mmCIF file of C-alpha atoms and ligand atoms in Angstrom:
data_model
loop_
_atom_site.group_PDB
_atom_site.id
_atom_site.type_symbol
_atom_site.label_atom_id
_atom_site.label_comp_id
_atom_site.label_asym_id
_atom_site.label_seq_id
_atom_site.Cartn_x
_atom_site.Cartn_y
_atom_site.Cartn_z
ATOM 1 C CA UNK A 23 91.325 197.904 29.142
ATOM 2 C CA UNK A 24 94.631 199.899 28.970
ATOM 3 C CA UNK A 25 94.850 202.507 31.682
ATOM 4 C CA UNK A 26 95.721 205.935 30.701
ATOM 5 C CA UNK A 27 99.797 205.893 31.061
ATOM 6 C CA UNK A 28 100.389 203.084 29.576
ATOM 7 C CA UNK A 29 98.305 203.979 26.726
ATOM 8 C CA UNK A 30 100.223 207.400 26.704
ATOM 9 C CA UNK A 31 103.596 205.769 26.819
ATOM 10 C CA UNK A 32 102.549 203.561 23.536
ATOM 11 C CA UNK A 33 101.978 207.135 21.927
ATOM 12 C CA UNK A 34 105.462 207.997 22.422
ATOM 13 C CA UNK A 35 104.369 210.941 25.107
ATOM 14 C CA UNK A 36 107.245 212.407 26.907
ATOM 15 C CA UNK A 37 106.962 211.766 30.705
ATOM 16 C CA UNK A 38 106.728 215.808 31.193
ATOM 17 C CA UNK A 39 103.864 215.872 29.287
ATOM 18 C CA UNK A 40 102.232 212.776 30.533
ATOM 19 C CA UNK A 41 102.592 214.587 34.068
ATOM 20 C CA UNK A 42 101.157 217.671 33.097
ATOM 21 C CA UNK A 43 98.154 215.671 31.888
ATOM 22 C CA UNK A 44 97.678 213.743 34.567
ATOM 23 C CA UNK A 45 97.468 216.958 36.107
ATOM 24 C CA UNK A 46 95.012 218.098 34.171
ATOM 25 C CA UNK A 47 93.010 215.148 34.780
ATOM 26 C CA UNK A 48 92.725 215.217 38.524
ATOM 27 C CA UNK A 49 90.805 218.781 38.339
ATOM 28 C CA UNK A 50 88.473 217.274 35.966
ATOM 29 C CA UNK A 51 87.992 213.847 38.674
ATOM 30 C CA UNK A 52 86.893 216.597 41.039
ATOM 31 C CA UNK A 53 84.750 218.836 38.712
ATOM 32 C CA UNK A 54 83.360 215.766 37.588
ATOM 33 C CA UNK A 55 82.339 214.719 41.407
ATOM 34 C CA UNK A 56 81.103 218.539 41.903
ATOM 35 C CA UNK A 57 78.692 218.785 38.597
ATOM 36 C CA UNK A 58 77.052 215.558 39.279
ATOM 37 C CA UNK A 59 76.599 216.546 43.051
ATOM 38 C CA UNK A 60 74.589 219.870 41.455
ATOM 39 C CA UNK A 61 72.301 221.377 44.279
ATOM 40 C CA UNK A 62 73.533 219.234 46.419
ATOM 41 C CA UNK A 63 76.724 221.407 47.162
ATOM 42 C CA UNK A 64 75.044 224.719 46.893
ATOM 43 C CA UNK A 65 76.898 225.447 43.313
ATOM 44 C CA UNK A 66 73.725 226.147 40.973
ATOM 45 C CA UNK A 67 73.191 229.488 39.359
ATOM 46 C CA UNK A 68 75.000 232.611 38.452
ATOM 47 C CA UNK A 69 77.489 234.658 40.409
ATOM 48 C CA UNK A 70 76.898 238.120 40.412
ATOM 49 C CA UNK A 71 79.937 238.610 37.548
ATOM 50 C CA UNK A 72 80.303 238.751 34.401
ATOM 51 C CA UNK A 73 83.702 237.491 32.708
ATOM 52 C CA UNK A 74 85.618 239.272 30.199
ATOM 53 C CA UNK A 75 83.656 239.040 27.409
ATOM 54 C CA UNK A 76 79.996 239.958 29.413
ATOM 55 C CA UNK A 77 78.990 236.655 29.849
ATOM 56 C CA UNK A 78 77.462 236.298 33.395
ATOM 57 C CA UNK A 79 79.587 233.704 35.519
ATOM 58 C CA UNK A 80 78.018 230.655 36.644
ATOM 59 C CA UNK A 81 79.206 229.304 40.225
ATOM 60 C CA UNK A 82 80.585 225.951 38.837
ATOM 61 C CA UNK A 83 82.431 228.072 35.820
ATOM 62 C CA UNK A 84 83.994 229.632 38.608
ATOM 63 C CA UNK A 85 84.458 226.809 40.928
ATOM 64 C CA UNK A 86 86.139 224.592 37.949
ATOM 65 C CA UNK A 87 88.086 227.567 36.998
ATOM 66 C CA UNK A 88 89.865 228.199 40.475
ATOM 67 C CA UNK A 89 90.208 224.220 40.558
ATOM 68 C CA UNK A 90 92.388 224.089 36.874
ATOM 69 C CA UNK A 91 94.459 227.599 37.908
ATOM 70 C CA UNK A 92 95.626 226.533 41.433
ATOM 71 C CA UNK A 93 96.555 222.847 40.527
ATOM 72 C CA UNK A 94 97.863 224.029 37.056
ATOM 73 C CA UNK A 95 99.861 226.639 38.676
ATOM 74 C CA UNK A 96 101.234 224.564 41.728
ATOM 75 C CA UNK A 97 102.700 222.014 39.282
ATOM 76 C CA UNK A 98 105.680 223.131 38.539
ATOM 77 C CA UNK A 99 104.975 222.220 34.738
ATOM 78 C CA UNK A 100 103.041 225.342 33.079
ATOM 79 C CA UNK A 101 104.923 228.741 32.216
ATOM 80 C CA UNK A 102 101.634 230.638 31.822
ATOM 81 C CA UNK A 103 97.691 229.398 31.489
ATOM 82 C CA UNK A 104 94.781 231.165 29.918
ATOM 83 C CA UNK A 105 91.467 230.618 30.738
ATOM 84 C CA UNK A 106 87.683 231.654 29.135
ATOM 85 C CA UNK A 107 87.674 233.120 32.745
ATOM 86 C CA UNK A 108 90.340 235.447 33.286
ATOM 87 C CA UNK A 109 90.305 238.638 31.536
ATOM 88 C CA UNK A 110 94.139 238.016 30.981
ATOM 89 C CA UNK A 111 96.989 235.447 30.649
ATOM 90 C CA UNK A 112 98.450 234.156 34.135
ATOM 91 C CA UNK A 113 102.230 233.244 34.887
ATOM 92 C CA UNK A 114 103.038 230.261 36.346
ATOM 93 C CA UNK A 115 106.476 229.122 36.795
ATOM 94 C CA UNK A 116 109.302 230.731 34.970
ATOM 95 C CA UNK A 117 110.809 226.829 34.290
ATOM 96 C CA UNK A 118 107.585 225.052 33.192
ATOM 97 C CA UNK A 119 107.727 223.365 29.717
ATOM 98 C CA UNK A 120 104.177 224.379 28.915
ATOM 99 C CA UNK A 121 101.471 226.754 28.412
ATOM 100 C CA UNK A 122 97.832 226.142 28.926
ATOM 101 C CA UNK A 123 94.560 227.741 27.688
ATOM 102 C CA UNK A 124 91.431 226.027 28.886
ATOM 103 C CA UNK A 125 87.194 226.593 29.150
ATOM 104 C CA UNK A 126 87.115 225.043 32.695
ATOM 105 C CA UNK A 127 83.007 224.487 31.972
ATOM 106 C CA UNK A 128 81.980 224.575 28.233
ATOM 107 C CA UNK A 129 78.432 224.975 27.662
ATOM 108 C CA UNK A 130 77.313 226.803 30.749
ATOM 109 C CA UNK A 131 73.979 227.243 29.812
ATOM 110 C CA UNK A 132 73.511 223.605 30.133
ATOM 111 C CA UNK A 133 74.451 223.687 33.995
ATOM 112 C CA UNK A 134 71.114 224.580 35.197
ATOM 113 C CA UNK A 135 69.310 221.713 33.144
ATOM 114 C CA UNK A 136 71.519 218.874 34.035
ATOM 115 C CA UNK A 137 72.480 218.765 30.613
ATOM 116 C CA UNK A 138 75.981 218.060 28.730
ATOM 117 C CA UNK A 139 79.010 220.264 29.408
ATOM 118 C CA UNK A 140 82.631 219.693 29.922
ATOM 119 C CA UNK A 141 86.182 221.015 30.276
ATOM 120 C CA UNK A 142 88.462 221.550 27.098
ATOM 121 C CA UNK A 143 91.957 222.298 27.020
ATOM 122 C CA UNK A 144 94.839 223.052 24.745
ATOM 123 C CA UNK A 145 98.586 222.721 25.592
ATOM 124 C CA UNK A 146 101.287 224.195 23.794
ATOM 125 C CA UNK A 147 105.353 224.302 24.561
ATOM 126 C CA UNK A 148 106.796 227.507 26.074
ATOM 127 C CA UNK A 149 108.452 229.730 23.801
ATOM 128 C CA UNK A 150 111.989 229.333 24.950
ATOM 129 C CA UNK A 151 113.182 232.476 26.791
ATOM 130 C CA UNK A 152 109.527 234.246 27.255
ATOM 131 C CA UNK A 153 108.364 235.667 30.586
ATOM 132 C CA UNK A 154 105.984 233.809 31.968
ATOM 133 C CA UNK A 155 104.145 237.258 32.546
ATOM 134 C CA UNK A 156 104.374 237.620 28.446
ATOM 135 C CA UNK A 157 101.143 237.031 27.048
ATOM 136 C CA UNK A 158 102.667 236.319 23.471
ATOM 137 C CA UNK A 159 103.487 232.701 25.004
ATOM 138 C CA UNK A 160 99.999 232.170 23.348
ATOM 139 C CA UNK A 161 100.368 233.592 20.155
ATOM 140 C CA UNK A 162 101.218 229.990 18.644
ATOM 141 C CA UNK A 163 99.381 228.435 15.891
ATOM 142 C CA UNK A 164 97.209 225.473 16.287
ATOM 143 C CA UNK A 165 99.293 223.351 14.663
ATOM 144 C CA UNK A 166 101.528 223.703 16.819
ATOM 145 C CA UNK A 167 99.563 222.040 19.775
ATOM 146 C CA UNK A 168 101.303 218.858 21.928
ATOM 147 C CA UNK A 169 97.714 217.887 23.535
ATOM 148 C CA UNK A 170 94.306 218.800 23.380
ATOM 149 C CA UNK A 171 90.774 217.321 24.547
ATOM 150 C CA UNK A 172 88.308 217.535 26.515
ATOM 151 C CA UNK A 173 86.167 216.221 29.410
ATOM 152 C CA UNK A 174 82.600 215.325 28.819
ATOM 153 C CA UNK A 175 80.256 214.980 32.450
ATOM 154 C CA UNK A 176 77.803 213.121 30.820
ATOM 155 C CA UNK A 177 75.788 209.819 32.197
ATOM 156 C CA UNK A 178 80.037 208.941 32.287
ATOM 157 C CA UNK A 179 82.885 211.002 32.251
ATOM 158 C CA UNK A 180 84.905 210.585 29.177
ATOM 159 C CA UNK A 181 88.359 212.092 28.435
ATOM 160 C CA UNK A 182 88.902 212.554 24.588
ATOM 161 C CA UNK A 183 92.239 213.323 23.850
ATOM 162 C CA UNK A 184 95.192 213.551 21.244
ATOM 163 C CA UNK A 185 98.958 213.866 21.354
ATOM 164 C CA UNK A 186 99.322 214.108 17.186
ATOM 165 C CA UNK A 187 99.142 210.446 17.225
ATOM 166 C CA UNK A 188 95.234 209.762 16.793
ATOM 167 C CA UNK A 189 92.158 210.588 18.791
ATOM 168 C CA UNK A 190 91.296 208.456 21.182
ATOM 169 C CA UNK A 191 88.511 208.206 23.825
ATOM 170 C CA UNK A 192 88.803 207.157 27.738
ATOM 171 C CA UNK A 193 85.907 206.997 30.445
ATOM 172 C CA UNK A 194 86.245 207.885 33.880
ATOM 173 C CA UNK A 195 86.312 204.516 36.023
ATOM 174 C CA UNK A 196 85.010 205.142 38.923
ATOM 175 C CA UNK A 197 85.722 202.041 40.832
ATOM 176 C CA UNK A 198 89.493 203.014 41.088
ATOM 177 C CA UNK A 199 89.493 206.412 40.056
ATOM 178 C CA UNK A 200 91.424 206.629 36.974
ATOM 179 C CA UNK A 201 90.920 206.582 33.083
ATOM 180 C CA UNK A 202 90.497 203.753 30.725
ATOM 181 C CA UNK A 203 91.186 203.737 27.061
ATOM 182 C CA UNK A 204 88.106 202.790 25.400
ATOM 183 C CA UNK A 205 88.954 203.501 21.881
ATOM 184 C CA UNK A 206 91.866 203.844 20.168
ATOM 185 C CA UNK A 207 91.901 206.012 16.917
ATOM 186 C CA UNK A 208 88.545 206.981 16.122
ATOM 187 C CA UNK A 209 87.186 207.926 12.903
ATOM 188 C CA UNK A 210 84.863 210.879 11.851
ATOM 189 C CA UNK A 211 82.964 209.313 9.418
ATOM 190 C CA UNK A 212 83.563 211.105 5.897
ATOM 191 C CA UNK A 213 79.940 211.347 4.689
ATOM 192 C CA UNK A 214 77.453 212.362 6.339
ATOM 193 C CA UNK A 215 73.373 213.265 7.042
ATOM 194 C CA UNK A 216 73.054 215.166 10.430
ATOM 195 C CA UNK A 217 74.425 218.897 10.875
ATOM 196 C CA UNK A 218 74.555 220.989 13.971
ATOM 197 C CA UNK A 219 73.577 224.755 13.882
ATOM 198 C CA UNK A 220 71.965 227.313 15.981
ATOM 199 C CA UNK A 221 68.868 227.790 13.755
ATOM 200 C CA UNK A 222 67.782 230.807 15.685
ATOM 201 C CA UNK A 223 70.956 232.973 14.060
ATOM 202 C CA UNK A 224 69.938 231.684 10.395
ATOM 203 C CA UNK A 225 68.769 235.299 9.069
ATOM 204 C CA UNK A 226 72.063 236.811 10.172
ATOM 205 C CA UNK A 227 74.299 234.491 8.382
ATOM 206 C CA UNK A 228 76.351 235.507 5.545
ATOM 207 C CA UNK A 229 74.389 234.567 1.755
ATOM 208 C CA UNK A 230 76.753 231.234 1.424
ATOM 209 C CA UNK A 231 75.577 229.706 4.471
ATOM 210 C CA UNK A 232 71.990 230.407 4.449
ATOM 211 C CA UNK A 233 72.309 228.693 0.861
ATOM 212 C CA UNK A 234 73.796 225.668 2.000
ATOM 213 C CA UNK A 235 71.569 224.796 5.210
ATOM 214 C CA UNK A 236 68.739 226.159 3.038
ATOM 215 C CA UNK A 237 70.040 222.748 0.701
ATOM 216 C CA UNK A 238 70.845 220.248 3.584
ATOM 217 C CA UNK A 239 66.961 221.293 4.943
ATOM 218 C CA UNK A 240 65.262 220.897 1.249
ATOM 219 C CA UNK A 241 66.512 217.180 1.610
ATOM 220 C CA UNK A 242 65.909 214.845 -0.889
ATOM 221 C CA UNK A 243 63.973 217.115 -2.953
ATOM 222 C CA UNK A 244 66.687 219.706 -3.498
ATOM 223 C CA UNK A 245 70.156 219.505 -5.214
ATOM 224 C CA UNK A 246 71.432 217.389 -2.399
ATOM 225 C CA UNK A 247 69.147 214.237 -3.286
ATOM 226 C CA UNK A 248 69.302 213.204 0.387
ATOM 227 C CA UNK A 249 67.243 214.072 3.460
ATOM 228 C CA UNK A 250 69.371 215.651 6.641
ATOM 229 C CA UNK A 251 68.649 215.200 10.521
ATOM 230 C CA UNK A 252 69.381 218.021 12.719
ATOM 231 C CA UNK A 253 70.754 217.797 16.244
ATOM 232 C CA UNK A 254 72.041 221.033 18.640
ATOM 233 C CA UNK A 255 73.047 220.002 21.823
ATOM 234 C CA UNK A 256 74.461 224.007 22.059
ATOM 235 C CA UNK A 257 77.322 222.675 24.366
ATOM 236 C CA UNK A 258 80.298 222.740 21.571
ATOM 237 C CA UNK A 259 82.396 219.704 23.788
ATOM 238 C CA UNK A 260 78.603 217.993 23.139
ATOM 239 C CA UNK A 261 78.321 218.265 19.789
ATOM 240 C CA UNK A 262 81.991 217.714 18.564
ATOM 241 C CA UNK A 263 81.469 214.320 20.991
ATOM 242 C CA UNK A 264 78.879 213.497 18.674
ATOM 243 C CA UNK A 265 80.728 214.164 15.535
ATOM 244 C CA UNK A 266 83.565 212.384 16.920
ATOM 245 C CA UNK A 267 81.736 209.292 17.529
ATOM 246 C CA UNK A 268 78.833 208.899 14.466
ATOM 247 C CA UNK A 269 80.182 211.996 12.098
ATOM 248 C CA UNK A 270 78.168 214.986 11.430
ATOM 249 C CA UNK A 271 79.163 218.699 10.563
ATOM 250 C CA UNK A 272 79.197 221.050 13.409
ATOM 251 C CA UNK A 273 79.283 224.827 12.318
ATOM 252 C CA UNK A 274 79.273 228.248 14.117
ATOM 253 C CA UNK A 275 79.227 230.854 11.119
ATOM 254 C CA UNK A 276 79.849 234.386 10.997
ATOM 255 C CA UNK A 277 76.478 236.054 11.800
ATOM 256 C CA UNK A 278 75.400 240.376 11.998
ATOM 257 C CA UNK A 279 74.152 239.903 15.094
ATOM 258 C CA UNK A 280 76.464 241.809 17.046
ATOM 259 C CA UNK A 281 78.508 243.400 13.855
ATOM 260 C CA UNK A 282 81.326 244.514 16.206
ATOM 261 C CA UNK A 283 81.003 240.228 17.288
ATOM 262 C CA UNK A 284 80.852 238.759 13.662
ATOM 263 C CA UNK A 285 82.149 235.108 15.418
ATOM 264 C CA UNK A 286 81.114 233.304 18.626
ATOM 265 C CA UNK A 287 83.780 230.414 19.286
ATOM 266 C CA UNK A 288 87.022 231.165 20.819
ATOM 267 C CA UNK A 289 90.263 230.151 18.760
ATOM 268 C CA UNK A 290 92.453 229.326 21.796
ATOM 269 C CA UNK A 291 90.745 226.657 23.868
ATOM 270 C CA UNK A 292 87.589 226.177 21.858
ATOM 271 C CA UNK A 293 88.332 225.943 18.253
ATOM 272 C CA UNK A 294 92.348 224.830 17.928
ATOM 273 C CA UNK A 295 91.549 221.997 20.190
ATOM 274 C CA UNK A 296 88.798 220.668 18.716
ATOM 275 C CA UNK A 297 90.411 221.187 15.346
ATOM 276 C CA UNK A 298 92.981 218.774 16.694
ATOM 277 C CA UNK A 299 90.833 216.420 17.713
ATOM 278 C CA UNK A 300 88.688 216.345 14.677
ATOM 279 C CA UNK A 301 91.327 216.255 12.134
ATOM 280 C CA UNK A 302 93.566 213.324 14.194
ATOM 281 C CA UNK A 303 90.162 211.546 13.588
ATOM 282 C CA UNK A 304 90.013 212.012 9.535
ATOM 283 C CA UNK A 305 88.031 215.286 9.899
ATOM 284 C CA UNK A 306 88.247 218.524 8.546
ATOM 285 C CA UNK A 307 88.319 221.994 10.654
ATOM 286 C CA UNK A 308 88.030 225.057 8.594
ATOM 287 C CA UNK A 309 86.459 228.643 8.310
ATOM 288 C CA UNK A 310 85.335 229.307 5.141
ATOM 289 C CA UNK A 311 88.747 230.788 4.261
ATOM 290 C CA UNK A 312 91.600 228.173 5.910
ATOM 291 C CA UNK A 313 92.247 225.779 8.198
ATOM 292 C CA UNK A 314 91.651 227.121 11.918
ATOM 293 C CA UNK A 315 94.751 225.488 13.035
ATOM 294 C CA UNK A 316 96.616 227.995 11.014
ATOM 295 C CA UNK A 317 95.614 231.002 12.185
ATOM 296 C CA UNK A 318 97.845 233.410 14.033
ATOM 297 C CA UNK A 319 96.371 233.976 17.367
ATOM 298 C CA UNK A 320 96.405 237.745 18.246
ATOM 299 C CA UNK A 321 94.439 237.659 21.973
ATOM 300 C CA UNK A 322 93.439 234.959 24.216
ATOM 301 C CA UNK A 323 89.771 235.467 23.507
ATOM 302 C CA UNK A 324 90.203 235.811 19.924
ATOM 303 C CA UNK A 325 86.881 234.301 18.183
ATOM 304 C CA UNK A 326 86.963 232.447 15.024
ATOM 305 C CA UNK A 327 84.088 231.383 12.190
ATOM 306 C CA UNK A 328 84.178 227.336 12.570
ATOM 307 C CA UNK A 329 82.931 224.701 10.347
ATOM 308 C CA UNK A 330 84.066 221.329 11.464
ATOM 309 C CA UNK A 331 83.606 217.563 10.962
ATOM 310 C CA UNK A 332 83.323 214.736 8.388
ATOM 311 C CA UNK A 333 85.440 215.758 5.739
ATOM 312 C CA UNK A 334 82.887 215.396 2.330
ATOM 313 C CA UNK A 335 80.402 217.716 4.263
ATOM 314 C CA UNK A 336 82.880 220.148 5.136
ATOM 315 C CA UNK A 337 84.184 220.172 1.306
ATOM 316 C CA UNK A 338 80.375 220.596 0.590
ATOM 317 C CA UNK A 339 79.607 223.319 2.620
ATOM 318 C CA UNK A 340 82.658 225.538 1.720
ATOM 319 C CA UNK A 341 82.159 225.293 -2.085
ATOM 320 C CA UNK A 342 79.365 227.397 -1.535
ATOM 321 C CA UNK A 343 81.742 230.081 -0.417
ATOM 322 C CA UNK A 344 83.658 229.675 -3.617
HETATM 323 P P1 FDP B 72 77.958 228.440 26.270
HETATM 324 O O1 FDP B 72 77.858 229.873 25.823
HETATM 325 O O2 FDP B 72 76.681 227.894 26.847
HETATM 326 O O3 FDP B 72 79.169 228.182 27.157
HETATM 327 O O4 FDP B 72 81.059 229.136 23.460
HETATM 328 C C1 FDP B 72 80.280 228.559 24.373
HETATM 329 C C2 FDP B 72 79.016 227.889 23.857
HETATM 330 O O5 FDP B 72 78.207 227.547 24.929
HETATM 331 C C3 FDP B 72 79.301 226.637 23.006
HETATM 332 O O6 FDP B 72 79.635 225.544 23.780
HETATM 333 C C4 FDP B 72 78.029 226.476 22.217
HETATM 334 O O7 FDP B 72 78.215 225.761 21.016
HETATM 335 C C5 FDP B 72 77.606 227.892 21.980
HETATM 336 O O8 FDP B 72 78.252 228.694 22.981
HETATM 337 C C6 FDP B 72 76.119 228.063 22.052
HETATM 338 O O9 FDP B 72 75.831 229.409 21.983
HETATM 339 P P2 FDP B 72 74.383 229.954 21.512
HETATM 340 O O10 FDP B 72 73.354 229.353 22.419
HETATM 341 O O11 FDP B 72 74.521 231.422 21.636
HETATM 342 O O12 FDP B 72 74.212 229.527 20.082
#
């Protein structure tokens, strides 16, 4: 099995960026040794804080945050980082080729179960002459992404990554500490019969999507012809995994819960990277008006309607939007 650098190097990677990553990739060896030792070190439960956007900290969210910011920050490589846990951008070094946005621990309500979560990250150039202090470094389309993927502390730790030149999956080898290319290129699938949804939101979705789950769910006796499985592992780095490696449409819709919150996922290091991911691997990642990697970003915690995954079942579900 082809160890990560070499496997980079084959990808063309410039050696910047392969440092940066590699970066990257020691904070996740050590959130990865923290999460599995749980209660063990004391770092169950919430802090007393909320983040930004009045979601109550968990210790590990914090722990992995202040992990990624002081080694991202001390390397010399990253003009500015953003992070699902600080309320605004941070400058890093005035010389660094990159910018950052991460969510240090996706799926934080799956801490306290010993249940799926993981760290996703996006990486971008540095505008050329912008402050690191400026927060517009992050107002860059998706598409414009060098790297993104994420790390999944599951029964293994797997790195899923792309550079713009496939995805391809890695796992955590423990017995000399680094990252082994598993599979090169995976494939989303283009048809599918599973979908991923938070059911509990269905009668505050918008007419077109309670039509089209109301479809998948009538099965083979509706105007699909086919029956549909369900599955909701409500960690987003979970369920894209799954997409990524058996297909499967993952969607967070507009809903009225909240009507000044009509979106839950966040654009910058949420849904661009995973829209990377996903369409390196033959998928599709949309709202039901565009592609989500070309959306101008206008904040850091800017949230965004996503329906991703195999490509037919993405078509499907947005002609009902038509
Ligand atoms: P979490 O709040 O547990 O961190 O955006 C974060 C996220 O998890 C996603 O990973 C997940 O898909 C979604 O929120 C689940 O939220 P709900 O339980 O509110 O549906």
């Amino acid at each position: 099995m082809q160890r990560l650098a070499p496997a980079l190097r084959q990808d063309n990677v410039p050696l910047d960026l392969i440092s940066l990553i590699k970066t990257i990739l020691a904070a996740t060896k050590e959130i990865s040794f923290r999460v599995s030792q749980a209660h063990l070190g004391g770092l169950m439960g919430s802090t007393l804080d909320e983040n930004i956007q009045g979601e109550v900290q968990k210790k590990l969210d914090v722990v992995a945050n202040e992990l990624f910011k002081d080694i991202l920050l001390e390397s010399g490589f990253v003009r500015a980082i953003s992070s699902e846990e600080e309320d605004t951008s941070v400058a890093g070094d005035e010389k660094g080729k990159f910018v950052v946005s991460f969510d240090p621990l996706d799926g934080s309500s799956n801490i306290d179960i010993n249940s799926l979560i993981g760290t996703i990250f996006s990486i971008h150039e540095a505008i050329p002459g912008m402050d690191a202090e400026d927060p517009a470094q992050f107002q860059q389309q998706g598409n414009k992404q060098v790297c993104a993927g994420y790390v999944l502390y599951g029964p293994s730790t797997m790195l899923v990554m792309t550079t713009g030149s496939g995805t391809h999956f890695y796992v955590l080898d423990r017995t000399h500490g680094g990252y082994l290319l598993v599979e090169r290129n995976v494939q989303v699938p283009k048809d599918t019969q599973e979908f991923a949804i938070n059911m509990s939101n269905q009668r505050f979705w918008q007419q077109p999507m309670q039509n089209y789950i109301n479809d998948l769910i009538a099965g083979d006796t509706g105007p699909r012809g086919k029956n549909f499985n369900m599955r909701w592992i409500a960690a987003m780095v979970g369920d894209i995994h799954r997409v990524l490696t058996r297909g499967g449409l993952f969607t967070y819709p507009a809903d009225s819960k909240k009507p000044e919150q009509p979106y839950k996922l966040r654009l910058m290091y949420e849904a661009n990277p995973m829209s990377f991911l996903i369409e390196q691997a033959g998928g599709l990642a949309m709202t039901s008006t565009g592609r989500i990697m070309d959306i101008d970003p206008n904040d850091i915690h800017q949230r965004v309607e996503v329906i991703m995954g195999s490509a037919n079942e993405v078509e499907a579900c947005l002609s009902y939007y038509k």
